């Protein structure tokens, strides 16, 4: 399970999806808020990637569910890094 988590944390496609999810949420936060779109996006990416990439080769449902659960954790970690960087950036600009 740790190998899956590390693999997902280093996946450039996942990092890109979370980055652009964050940027889109920042642009639409006046109308949509920030927490709900980010939470739904983290779940969406965590479910989408194991079903559409090489992890789909695993026919075992337990392996897919493990990949999705690790995906939620890794997406939250990646998003936390982006939110932290954004908070530092906004403080430095003030």
PDB file of C-alpha atoms in Angstrom:
ATOM      1  CA  UNK A   1       0.000   0.000   0.000  1.00  0.00           C
ATOM      2  CA  UNK A   2       2.916   2.353   0.716  1.00  0.00           C
ATOM      3  CA  UNK A   3       4.275   1.697  -2.784  1.00  0.00           C
ATOM      4  CA  UNK A   4       0.923   2.692  -4.262  1.00  0.00           C
ATOM      5  CA  UNK A   5       0.820   5.883  -2.217  1.00  0.00           C
ATOM      6  CA  UNK A   6       4.366   6.905  -3.189  1.00  0.00           C
ATOM      7  CA  UNK A   7       3.660   6.083  -6.831  1.00  0.00           C
ATOM      8  CA  UNK A   8       0.568   8.279  -6.788  1.00  0.00           C
ATOM      9  CA  UNK A   9       2.359  11.130  -5.027  1.00  0.00           C
ATOM     10  CA  UNK A  10       4.983  11.179  -7.789  1.00  0.00           C
ATOM     11  CA  UNK A  11       2.539  10.829 -10.703  1.00  0.00           C
ATOM     12  CA  UNK A  12       2.886  13.982 -12.855  1.00  0.00           C
ATOM     13  CA  UNK A  13      -0.573  13.532 -14.398  1.00  0.00           C
ATOM     14  CA  UNK A  14      -2.196  13.435 -10.948  1.00  0.00           C
ATOM     15  CA  UNK A  15      -0.176  16.446  -9.802  1.00  0.00           C
ATOM     16  CA  UNK A  16      -1.251  18.367 -12.915  1.00  0.00           C
ATOM     17  CA  UNK A  17      -4.913  17.515 -12.420  1.00  0.00           C
ATOM     18  CA  UNK A  18      -4.824  18.635  -8.789  1.00  0.00           C
ATOM     19  CA  UNK A  19      -2.911  21.809  -9.706  1.00  0.00           C
ATOM     20  CA  UNK A  20      -5.461  22.852 -12.316  1.00  0.00           C
ATOM     21  CA  UNK A  21      -8.309  21.846 -10.002  1.00  0.00           C
ATOM     22  CA  UNK A  22      -6.836  24.218  -7.421  1.00  0.00           C
ATOM     23  CA  UNK A  23      -6.350  27.038  -9.937  1.00  0.00           C
ATOM     24  CA  UNK A  24      -9.913  26.641 -11.205  1.00  0.00           C
ATOM     25  CA  UNK A  25     -11.271  26.635  -7.651  1.00  0.00           C
ATOM     26  CA  UNK A  26      -9.361  29.837  -6.911  1.00  0.00           C
ATOM     27  CA  UNK A  27     -10.875  31.553  -9.942  1.00  0.00           C
ATOM     28  CA  UNK A  28     -14.435  30.480  -9.096  1.00  0.00           C
ATOM     29  CA  UNK A  29     -14.289  30.796  -5.297  1.00  0.00           C
ATOM     30  CA  UNK A  30     -16.519  33.899  -5.252  1.00  0.00           C
ATOM     31  CA  UNK A  31     -19.415  31.956  -6.742  1.00  0.00           C
ATOM     32  CA  UNK A  32     -18.738  28.401  -5.555  1.00  0.00           C
ATOM     33  CA  UNK A  33     -16.656  28.719  -2.423  1.00  0.00           C
ATOM     34  CA  UNK A  34     -13.388  26.884  -2.048  1.00  0.00           C
ATOM     35  CA  UNK A  35     -13.890  23.807   0.131  1.00  0.00           C
ATOM     36  CA  UNK A  36     -16.674  21.990  -1.717  1.00  0.00           C
ATOM     37  CA  UNK A  37     -15.194  22.119  -5.245  1.00  0.00           C
ATOM     38  CA  UNK A  38     -11.802  21.035  -3.931  1.00  0.00           C
ATOM     39  CA  UNK A  39     -13.252  18.134  -1.935  1.00  0.00           C
ATOM     40  CA  UNK A  40     -15.358  16.897  -4.839  1.00  0.00           C
ATOM     41  CA  UNK A  41     -12.420  17.309  -7.219  1.00  0.00           C
ATOM     42  CA  UNK A  42     -10.110  15.305  -4.960  1.00  0.00           C
ATOM     43  CA  UNK A  43     -12.653  12.481  -4.856  1.00  0.00           C
ATOM     44  CA  UNK A  44     -13.260  12.668  -8.613  1.00  0.00           C
ATOM     45  CA  UNK A  45      -9.565  12.423  -9.487  1.00  0.00           C
ATOM     46  CA  UNK A  46      -9.037   9.644  -6.941  1.00  0.00           C
ATOM     47  CA  UNK A  47     -11.790   7.552  -8.538  1.00  0.00           C
ATOM     48  CA  UNK A  48     -11.125   8.492 -12.165  1.00  0.00           C
ATOM     49  CA  UNK A  49      -7.439   7.655 -12.424  1.00  0.00           C
ATOM     50  CA  UNK A  50      -7.502   4.048 -11.169  1.00  0.00           C
ATOM     51  CA  UNK A  51     -10.434   3.286 -13.464  1.00  0.00           C
ATOM     52  CA  UNK A  52      -8.868   4.733 -16.616  1.00  0.00           C
ATOM     53  CA  UNK A  53      -5.110   4.113 -16.334  1.00  0.00           C
ATOM     54  CA  UNK A  54      -2.852   1.093 -15.990  1.00  0.00           C
ATOM     55  CA  UNK A  55      -4.337   0.279 -12.609  1.00  0.00           C
ATOM     56  CA  UNK A  56      -7.412  -0.840 -14.550  1.00  0.00           C
ATOM     57  CA  UNK A  57      -5.480  -3.973 -15.557  1.00  0.00           C
ATOM     58  CA  UNK A  58      -6.102  -5.273 -12.054  1.00  0.00           C
ATOM     59  CA  UNK A  59      -9.412  -7.092 -12.186  1.00  0.00           C
ATOM     60  CA  UNK A  60      -9.557  -7.450  -8.414  1.00  0.00           C
ATOM     61  CA  UNK A  61     -12.030  -4.999  -6.897  1.00  0.00           C
ATOM     62  CA  UNK A  62     -10.016  -4.852  -3.688  1.00  0.00           C
ATOM     63  CA  UNK A  63      -6.983  -3.592  -5.633  1.00  0.00           C
ATOM     64  CA  UNK A  64      -9.083  -0.902  -7.293  1.00  0.00           C
ATOM     65  CA  UNK A  65     -10.581   0.179  -3.970  1.00  0.00           C
ATOM     66  CA  UNK A  66      -7.113   0.295  -2.426  1.00  0.00           C
ATOM     67  CA  UNK A  67      -5.881   2.448  -5.315  1.00  0.00           C
ATOM     68  CA  UNK A  68      -8.868   4.764  -4.880  1.00  0.00           C
ATOM     69  CA  UNK A  69      -8.365   5.055  -1.111  1.00  0.00           C
ATOM     70  CA  UNK A  70      -4.659   5.776  -1.569  1.00  0.00           C
ATOM     71  CA  UNK A  71      -5.654   8.243  -4.287  1.00  0.00           C
ATOM     72  CA  UNK A  72      -7.808  10.213  -1.873  1.00  0.00           C
ATOM     73  CA  UNK A  73      -4.926  10.410   0.587  1.00  0.00           C
ATOM     74  CA  UNK A  74      -2.331  11.328  -2.047  1.00  0.00           C
ATOM     75  CA  UNK A  75      -4.619  13.916  -3.656  1.00  0.00           C
ATOM     76  CA  UNK A  76      -5.220  15.499  -0.254  1.00  0.00           C
ATOM     77  CA  UNK A  77      -1.465  15.633   0.396  1.00  0.00           C
ATOM     78  CA  UNK A  78      -0.759  17.186  -3.011  1.00  0.00           C
ATOM     79  CA  UNK A  79      -3.607  19.677  -2.587  1.00  0.00           C
ATOM     80  CA  UNK A  80      -2.338  20.542   0.886  1.00  0.00           C
ATOM     81  CA  UNK A  81       1.059  21.375  -0.602  1.00  0.00           C
ATOM     82  CA  UNK A  82      -0.544  23.660  -3.180  1.00  0.00           C
ATOM     83  CA  UNK A  83      -2.736  25.368  -0.574  1.00  0.00           C
ATOM     84  CA  UNK A  84       0.288  25.893   1.683  1.00  0.00           C
ATOM     85  CA  UNK A  85       2.310  27.372  -1.173  1.00  0.00           C
ATOM     86  CA  UNK A  86      -0.609  29.643  -2.092  1.00  0.00           C
ATOM     87  CA  UNK A  87      -0.961  30.813   1.530  1.00  0.00           C
ATOM     88  CA  UNK A  88       2.752  31.617   1.719  1.00  0.00           C
ATOM     89  CA  UNK A  89       2.574  33.401  -1.653  1.00  0.00           C
ATOM     90  CA  UNK A  90      -0.358  35.589  -0.583  1.00  0.00           C
ATOM     91  CA  UNK A  91       1.341  36.497   2.720  1.00  0.00           C
ATOM     92  CA  UNK A  92       4.582  37.431   0.978  1.00  0.00           C
ATOM     93  CA  UNK A  93       2.717  39.615  -1.524  1.00  0.00           C
ATOM     94  CA  UNK A  94       1.053  41.631   1.267  1.00  0.00           C
TER      95      UNK A  94
END
